[in-house]
Tab-separated table of C-alpha atoms in Angstrom:
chain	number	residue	atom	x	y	z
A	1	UNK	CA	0.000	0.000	0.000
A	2	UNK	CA	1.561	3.257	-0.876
A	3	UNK	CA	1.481	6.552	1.717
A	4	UNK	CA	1.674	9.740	-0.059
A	5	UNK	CA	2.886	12.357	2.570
A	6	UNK	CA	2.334	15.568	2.040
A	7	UNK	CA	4.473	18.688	3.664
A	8	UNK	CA	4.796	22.030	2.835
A	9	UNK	CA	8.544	22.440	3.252
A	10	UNK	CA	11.403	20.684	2.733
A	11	UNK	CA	11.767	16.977	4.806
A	12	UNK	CA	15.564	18.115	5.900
A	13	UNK	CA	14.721	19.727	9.105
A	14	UNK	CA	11.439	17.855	9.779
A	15	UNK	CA	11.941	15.307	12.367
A	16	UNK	CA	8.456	14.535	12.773
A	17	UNK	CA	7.503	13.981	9.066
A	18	UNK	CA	10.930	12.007	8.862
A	19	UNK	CA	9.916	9.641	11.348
A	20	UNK	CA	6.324	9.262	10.795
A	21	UNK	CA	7.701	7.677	6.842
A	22	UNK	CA	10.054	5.411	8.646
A	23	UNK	CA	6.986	4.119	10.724
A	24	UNK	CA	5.185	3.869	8.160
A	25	UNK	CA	8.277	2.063	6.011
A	26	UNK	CA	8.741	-0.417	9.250
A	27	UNK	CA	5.211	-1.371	8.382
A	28	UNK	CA	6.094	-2.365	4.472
A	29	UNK	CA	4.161	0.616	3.252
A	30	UNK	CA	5.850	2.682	0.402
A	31	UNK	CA	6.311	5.985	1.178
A	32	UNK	CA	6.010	9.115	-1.252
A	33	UNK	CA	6.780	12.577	-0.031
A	34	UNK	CA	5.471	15.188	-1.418
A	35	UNK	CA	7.170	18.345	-0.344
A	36	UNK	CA	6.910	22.289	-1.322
A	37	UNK	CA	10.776	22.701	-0.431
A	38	UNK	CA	10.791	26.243	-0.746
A	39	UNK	CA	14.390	26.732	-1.965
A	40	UNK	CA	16.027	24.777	0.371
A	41	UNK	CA	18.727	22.975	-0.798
A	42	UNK	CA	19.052	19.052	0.409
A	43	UNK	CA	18.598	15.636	-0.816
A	44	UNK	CA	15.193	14.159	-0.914
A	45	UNK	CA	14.205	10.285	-1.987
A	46	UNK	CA	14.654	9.778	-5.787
A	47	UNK	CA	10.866	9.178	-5.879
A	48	UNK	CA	9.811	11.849	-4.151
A	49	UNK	CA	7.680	14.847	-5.580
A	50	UNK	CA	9.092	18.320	-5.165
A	51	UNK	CA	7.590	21.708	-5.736
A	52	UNK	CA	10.615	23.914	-5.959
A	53	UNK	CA	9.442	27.452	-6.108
A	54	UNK	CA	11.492	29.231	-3.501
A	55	UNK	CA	8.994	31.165	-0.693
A	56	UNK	CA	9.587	31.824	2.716
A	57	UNK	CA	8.355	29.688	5.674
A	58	UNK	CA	7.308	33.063	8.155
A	59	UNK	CA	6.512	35.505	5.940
A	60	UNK	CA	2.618	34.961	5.881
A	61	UNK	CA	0.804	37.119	3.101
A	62	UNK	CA	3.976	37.719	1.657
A	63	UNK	CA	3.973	34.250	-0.082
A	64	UNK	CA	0.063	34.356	-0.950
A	65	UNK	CA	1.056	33.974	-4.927
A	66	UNK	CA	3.416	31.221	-4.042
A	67	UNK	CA	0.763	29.592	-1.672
A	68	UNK	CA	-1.636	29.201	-4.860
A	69	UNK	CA	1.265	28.183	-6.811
A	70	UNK	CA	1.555	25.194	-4.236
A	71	UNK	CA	-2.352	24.291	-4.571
A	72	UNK	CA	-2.467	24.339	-7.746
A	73	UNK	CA	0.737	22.096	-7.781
A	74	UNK	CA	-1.300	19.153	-5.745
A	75	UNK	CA	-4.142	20.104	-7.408
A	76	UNK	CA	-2.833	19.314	-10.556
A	77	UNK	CA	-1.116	16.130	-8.897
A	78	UNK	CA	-3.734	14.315	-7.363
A	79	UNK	CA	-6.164	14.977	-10.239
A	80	UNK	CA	-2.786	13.417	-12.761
A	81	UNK	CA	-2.716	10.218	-9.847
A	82	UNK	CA	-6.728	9.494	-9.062
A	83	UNK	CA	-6.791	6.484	-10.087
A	84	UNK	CA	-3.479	5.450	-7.946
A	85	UNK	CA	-4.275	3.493	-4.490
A	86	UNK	CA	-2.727	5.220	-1.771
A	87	UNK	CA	-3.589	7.061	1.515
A	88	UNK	CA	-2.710	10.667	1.772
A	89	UNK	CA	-1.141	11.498	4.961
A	90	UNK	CA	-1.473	15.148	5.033
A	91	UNK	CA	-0.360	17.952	6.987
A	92	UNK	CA	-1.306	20.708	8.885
A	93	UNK	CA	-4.293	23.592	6.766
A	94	UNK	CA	-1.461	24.951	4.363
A	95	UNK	CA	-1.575	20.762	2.482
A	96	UNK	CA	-5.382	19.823	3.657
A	97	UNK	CA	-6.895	22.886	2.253
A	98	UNK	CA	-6.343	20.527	-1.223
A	99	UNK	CA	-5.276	17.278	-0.106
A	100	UNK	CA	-8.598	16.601	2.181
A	101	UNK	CA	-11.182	17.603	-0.331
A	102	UNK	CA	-9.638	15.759	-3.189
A	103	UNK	CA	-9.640	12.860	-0.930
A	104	UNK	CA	-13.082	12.845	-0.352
A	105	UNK	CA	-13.884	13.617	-3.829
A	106	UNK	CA	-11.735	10.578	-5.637
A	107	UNK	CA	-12.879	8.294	-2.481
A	108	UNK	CA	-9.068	8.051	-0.836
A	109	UNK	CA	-8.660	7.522	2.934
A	110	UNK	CA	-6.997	10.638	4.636
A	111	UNK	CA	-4.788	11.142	7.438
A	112	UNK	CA	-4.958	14.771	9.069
A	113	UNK	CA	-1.374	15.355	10.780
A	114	UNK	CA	-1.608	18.759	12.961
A	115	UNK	CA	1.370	19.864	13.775
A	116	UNK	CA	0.118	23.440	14.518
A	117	UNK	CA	-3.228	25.275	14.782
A	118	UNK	CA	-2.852	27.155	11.451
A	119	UNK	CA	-5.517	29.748	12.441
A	120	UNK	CA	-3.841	30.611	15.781
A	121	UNK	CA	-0.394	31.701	14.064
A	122	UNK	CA	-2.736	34.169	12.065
A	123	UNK	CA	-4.301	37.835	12.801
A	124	UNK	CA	-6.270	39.920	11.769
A	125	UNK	CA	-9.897	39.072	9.460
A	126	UNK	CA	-8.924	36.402	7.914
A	127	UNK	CA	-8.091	34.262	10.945
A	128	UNK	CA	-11.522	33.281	12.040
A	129	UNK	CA	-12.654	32.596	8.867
A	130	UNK	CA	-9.528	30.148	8.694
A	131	UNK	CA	-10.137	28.829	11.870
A	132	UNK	CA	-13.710	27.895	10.618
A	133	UNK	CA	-11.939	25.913	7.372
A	134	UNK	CA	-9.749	24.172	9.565
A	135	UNK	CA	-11.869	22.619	11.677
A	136	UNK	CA	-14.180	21.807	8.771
A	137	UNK	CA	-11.189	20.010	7.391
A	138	UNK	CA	-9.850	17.943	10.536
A	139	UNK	CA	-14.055	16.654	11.154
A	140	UNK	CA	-13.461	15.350	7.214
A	141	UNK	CA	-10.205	13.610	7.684
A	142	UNK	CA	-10.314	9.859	8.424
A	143	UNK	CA	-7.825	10.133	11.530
A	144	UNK	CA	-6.400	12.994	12.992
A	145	UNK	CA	-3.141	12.897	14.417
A	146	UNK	CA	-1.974	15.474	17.422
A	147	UNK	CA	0.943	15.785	19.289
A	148	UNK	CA	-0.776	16.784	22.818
A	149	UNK	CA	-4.059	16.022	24.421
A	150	UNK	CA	-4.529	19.804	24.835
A	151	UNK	CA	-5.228	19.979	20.804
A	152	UNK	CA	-8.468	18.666	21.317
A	153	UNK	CA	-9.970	21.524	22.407
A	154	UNK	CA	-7.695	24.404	20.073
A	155	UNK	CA	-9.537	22.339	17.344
A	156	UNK	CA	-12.926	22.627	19.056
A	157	UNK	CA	-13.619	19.042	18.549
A	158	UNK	CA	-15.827	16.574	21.040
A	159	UNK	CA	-16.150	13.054	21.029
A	160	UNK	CA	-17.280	11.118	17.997
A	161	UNK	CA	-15.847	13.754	15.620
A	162	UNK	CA	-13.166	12.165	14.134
A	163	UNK	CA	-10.494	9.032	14.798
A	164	UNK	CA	-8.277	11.002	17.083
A	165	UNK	CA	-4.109	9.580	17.951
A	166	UNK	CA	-1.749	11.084	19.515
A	167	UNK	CA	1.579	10.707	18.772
A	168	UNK	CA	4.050	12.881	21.243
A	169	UNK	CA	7.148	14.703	19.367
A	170	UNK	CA	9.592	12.982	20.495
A	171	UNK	CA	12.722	12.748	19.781
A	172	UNK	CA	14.548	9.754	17.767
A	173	UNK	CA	15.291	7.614	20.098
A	174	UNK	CA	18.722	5.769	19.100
A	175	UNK	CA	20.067	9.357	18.673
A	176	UNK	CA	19.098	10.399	21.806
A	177	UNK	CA	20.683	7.037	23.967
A	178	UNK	CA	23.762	7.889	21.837
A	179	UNK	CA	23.703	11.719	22.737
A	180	UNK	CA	23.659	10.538	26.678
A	181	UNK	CA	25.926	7.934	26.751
A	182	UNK	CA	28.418	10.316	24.701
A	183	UNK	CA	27.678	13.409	26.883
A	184	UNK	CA	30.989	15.231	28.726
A	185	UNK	CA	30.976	15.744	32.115
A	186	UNK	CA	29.948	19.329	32.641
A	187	UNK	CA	32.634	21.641	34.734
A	188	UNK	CA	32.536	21.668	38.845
A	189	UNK	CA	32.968	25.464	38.125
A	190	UNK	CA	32.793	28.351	35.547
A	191	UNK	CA	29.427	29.813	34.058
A	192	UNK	CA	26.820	28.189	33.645
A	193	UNK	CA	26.217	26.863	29.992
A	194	UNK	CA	22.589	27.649	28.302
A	195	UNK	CA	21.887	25.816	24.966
A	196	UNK	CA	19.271	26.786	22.705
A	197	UNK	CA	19.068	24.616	19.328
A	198	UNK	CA	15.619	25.362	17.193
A	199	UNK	CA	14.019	27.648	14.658
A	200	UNK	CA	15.187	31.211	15.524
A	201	UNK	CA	12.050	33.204	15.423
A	202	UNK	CA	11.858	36.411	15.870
A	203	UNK	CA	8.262	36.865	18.077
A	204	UNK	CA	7.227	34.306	20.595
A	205	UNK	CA	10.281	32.746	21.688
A	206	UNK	CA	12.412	34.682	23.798
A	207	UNK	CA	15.489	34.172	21.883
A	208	UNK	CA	15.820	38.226	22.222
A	209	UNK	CA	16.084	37.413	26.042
A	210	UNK	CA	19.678	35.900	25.305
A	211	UNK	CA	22.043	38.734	24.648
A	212	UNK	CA	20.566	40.778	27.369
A	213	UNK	CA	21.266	38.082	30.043
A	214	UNK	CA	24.517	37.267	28.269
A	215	UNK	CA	25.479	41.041	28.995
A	216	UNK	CA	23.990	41.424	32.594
A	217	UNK	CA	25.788	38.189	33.708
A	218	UNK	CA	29.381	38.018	31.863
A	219	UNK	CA	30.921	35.762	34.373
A	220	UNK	CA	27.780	33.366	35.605
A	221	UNK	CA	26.383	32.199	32.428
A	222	UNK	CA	27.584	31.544	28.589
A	223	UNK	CA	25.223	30.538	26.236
A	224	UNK	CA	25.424	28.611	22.497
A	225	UNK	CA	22.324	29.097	20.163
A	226	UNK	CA	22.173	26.563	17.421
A	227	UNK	CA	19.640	26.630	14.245
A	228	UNK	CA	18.452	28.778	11.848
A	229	UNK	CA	15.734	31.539	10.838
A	230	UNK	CA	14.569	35.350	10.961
A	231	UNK	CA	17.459	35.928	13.619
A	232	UNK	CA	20.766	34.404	12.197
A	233	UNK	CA	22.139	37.767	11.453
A	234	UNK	CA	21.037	38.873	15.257
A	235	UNK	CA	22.523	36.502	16.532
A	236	UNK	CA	25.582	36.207	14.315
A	237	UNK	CA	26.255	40.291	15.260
A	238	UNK	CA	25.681	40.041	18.720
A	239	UNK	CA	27.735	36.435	19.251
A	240	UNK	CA	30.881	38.698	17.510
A	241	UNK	CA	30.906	41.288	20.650
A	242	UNK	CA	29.778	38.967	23.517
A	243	UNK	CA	32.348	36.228	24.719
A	244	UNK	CA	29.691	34.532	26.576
A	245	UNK	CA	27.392	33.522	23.672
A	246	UNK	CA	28.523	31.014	20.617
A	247	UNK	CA	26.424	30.942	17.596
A	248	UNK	CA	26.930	27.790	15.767
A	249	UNK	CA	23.985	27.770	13.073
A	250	UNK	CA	22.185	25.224	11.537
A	251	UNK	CA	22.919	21.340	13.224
A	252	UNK	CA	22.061	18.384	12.027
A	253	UNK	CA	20.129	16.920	14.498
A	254	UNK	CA	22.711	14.325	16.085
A	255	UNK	CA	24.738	17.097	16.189
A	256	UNK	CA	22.423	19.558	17.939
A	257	UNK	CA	21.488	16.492	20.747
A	258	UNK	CA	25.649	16.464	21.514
A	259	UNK	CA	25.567	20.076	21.811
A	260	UNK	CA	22.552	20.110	24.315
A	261	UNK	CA	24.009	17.126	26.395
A	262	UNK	CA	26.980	18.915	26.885
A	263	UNK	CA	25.151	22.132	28.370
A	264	UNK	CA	24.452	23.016	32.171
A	265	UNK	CA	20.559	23.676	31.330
A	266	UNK	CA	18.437	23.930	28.011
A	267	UNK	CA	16.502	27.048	27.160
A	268	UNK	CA	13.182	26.749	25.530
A	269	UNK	CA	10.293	29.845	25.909
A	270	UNK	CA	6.883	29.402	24.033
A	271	UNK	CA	5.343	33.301	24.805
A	272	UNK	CA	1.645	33.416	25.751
A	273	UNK	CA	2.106	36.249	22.648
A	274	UNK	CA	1.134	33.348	20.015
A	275	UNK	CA	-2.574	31.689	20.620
A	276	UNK	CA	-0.516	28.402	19.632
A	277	UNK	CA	1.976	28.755	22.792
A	278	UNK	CA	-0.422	27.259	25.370
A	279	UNK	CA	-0.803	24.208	23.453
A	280	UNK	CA	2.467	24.087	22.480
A	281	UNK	CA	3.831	20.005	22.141
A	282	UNK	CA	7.556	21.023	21.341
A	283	UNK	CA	10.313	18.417	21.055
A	284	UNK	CA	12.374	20.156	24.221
A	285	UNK	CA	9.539	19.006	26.476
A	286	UNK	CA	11.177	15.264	25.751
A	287	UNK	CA	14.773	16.174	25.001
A	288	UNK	CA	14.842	17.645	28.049
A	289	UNK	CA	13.913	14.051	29.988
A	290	UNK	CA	16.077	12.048	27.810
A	291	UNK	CA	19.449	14.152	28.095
A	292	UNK	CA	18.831	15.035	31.777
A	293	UNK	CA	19.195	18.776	31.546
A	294	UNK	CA	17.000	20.771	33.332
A	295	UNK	CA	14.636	23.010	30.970
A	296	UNK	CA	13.658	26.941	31.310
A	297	UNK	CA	10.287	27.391	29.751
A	298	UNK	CA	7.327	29.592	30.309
A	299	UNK	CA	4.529	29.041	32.901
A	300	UNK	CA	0.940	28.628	30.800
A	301	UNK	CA	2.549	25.967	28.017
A	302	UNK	CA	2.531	22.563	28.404
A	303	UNK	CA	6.401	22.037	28.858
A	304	UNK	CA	6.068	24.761	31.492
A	305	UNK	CA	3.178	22.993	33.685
A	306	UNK	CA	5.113	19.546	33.599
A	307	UNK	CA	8.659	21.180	34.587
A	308	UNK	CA	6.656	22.839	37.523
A	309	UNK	CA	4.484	19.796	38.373
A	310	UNK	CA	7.818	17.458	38.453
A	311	UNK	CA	10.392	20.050	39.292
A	312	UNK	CA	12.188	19.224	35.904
A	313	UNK	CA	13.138	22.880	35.084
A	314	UNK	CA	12.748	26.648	35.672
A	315	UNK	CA	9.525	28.803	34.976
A	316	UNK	CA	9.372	32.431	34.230
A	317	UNK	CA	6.088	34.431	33.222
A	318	UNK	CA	7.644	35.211	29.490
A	319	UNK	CA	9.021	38.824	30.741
A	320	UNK	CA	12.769	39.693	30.744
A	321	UNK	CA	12.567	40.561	34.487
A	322	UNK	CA	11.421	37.139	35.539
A	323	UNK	CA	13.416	35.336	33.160
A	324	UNK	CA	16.867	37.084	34.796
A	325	UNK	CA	15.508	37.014	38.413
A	326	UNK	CA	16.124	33.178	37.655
A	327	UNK	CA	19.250	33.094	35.970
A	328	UNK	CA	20.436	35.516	38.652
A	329	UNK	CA	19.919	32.744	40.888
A	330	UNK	CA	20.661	29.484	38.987
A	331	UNK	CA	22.865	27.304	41.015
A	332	UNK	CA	24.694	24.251	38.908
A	333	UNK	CA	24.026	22.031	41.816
A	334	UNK	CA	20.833	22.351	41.681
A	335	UNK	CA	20.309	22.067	37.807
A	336	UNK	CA	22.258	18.667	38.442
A	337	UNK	CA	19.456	17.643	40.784
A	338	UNK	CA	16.834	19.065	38.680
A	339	UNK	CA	18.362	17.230	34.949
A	340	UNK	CA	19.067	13.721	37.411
A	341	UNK	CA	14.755	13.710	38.100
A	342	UNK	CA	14.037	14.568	34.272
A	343	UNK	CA	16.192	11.421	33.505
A	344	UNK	CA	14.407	9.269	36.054
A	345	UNK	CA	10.971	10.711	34.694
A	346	UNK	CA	12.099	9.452	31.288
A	347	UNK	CA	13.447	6.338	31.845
A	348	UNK	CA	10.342	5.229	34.246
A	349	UNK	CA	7.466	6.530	32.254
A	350	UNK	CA	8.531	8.223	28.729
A	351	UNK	CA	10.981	6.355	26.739
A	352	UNK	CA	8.356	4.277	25.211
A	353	UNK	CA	5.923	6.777	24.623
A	354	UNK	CA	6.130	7.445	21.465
A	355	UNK	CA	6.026	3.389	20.304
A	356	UNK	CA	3.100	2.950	22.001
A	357	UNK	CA	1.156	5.594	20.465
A	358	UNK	CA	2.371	4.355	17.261
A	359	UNK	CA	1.319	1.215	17.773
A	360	UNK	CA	-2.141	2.465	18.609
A	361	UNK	CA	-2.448	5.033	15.124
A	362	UNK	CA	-1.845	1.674	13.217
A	363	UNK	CA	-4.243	-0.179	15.054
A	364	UNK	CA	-6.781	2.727	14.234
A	365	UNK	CA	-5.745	3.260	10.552
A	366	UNK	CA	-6.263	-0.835	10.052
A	367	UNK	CA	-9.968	-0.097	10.812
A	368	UNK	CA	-9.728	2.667	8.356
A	369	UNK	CA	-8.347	0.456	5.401
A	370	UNK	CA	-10.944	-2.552	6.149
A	371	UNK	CA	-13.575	-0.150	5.785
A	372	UNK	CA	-12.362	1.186	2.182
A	373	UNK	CA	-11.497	-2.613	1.061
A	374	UNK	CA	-8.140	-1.933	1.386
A	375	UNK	CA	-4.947	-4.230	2.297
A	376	UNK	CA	-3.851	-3.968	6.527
A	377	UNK	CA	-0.590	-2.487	7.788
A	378	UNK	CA	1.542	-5.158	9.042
A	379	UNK	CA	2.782	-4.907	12.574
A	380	UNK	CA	6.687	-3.941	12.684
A	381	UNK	CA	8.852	-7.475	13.200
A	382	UNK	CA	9.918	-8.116	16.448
């Protein structure tokens, strides 16, 4: 049975999407990504489908002639293919807005992967109206995938509206046993090391925060900020005038899990600023358990109430002020106490997350493919 998944940007820095086709590979279904890379240069499967045209993930209305470019693209695709058997795994509103009514029309069973709330990254008119869309499109979808229980309700859904699984995003798993067992031992003494490795955004996140706290606190804390985004150039000019912060770029991700095991404590804000923040399912929220660093996040956010709850991290209200009234006070002896209980968590109830939830989607998506005649995923060999 062939899986046509369906992203709009390129698979290189898309963990999620990367694993989800090696699930669905471990299962003996083939695979077929079909990607809007957006310029970004990297290898993709020789059978893979690429819309090239360059856009700009970010830059909203900006890329409105290059977002009808990409519908028309899979319009004109899955019209060409209609008479193909496969399942379209599809996701988030930017793919579905196509993918999910073309489904329905040419009878093909449709997987609705949310990654975010597309609506809730939006403002102004249009963002109820798309808000409306989206949640006609996720009732239409033969199983909706979420990363958090607390999606439920951004979607507005109740019981009995669709096949709902959630799958956590979590991190890969060999990477991150091989990230721990190949950590350094952190100094006895010296500042404190900070590591933030993501998408560099420039609203929302924090990431402003860093300079600021790398200036008021030269000799407590250093900090390294890894990835790319709207604030390279920030962070490139500020990194050449501060000794205490190292800006390394883009990281593949075994790389970026090396840096972050060899850090103090990991730094990872979601603002209350974005409606998406309080239901935000980030990767840290697990990284953060598996490497045994302690995390600073924001109170309100998911990652924030479990850190407080299990006294895995540091909470601050999403204001400078609060966010330096801890680092004023960060001892490394207690971050050591702090990261030793996130391991523990992981190890005794989080490590096999993920595979479970797998397990369950396939369950739920054999139920699907009975019901449209269709052959059954095979459970992955023991």
């Amino acid at each position: 049975m062939e899986v046509i998944l369906v992203r709009s940007c390129h698979l290189r820095g898309d963990s999620r999407s990367i694993k989800m086709i090696a699930d669905y590979v471990a299962r003996d279904f083939r695979v077929t990504p079909l990607v809007w890379t957006r310029g970004v240069d990297g290898d993709l499967p020789s059978h893979a489908v690429a819309f090239r045209r360059r856009g700009l993930q970010g830059k909203k209305f900006h890329n409105v002639y290059y977002f009808l470019r990409w519908h028309i693209f899979l319009f004109w695709f899955l019209i060409r293919n209609a008479n193909r058997r496969f399942i379209l795994h599809t996701v988030d509103f930017d793919t579905a807005l196509v993918t999910v009514p073309m489904a329905r029309l040419f009878g093909k069973s449709v997987v609705y992967d949310g990654f975010d709330h597309f609506a809730s990254s939006r403002e102004g008119a249009f963002a109820s109206l798309f808000d409306k869309v989206e949640r006609f499109l996720v009732r239409q979808a033969d199983i909706l995938i979420l990363p958090d229980e607390t999606r439920v309700d951004q979607y507005g859904l109740k019981k009995g509206d669709v096949r709902i699984c959630v799958i956590a995003n979590m991190p890969d798993m060999a990477q991150l046993e091989v990230a721990y067992g190949k950590g350094e031992a952190t100094p006895e003494v010296g500042p404190i090391h900070i590591v933030y490795v993501g998408t560099l955004e420039a609203k929302h996140r924090g990431l402003e925060f860093i300079p600021r706290l790398c200036e008021a606190f030269p000799g407590r804390v250093r900090f390294t900020v890894g990835g790319n985004g709207a604030l390279d150039s920030f962070f490139d000019g500020h990194a050449a005038r501060l000794p205490n912060l190292r800006y390394i770029g883009y990281q593949p991700y075994k790389d970026a899990l090396r840096v972050m095991m060899n850090s103090d404590v990991l730094y990872g804000p979601y603002l209350l600023s974005s409606k998406n923040h309080p239901f935000a399912a980030p990767n840290k929220m697990f990284e953060h358990l598996a490497l045994g660093r302690p995390l600073i996040t924001t109170e309100g956010t998911p990652p924030g109430r479990f850190a407080q709850e299990n006294g895995t991290g540091y909470i601050f209200d999403g204001s400078y002020e609060s966010l330096n009234a801890i680092v004023s006070t960060l001892v490394r002896s207690d971050a050591r106490s702090r990261g030793d209980l996130a391991r523990k968590l992981w190890l005794e109830r989080y490590s096999h997350l993920r595979e479970d939830q797998v397990a369950a989607f396939f369950g739920e998506l054999d139920i699907v493919l009975k019901r449209y005649g269709q052959a059954q995923s095979r459970p992955v060999p023991p």
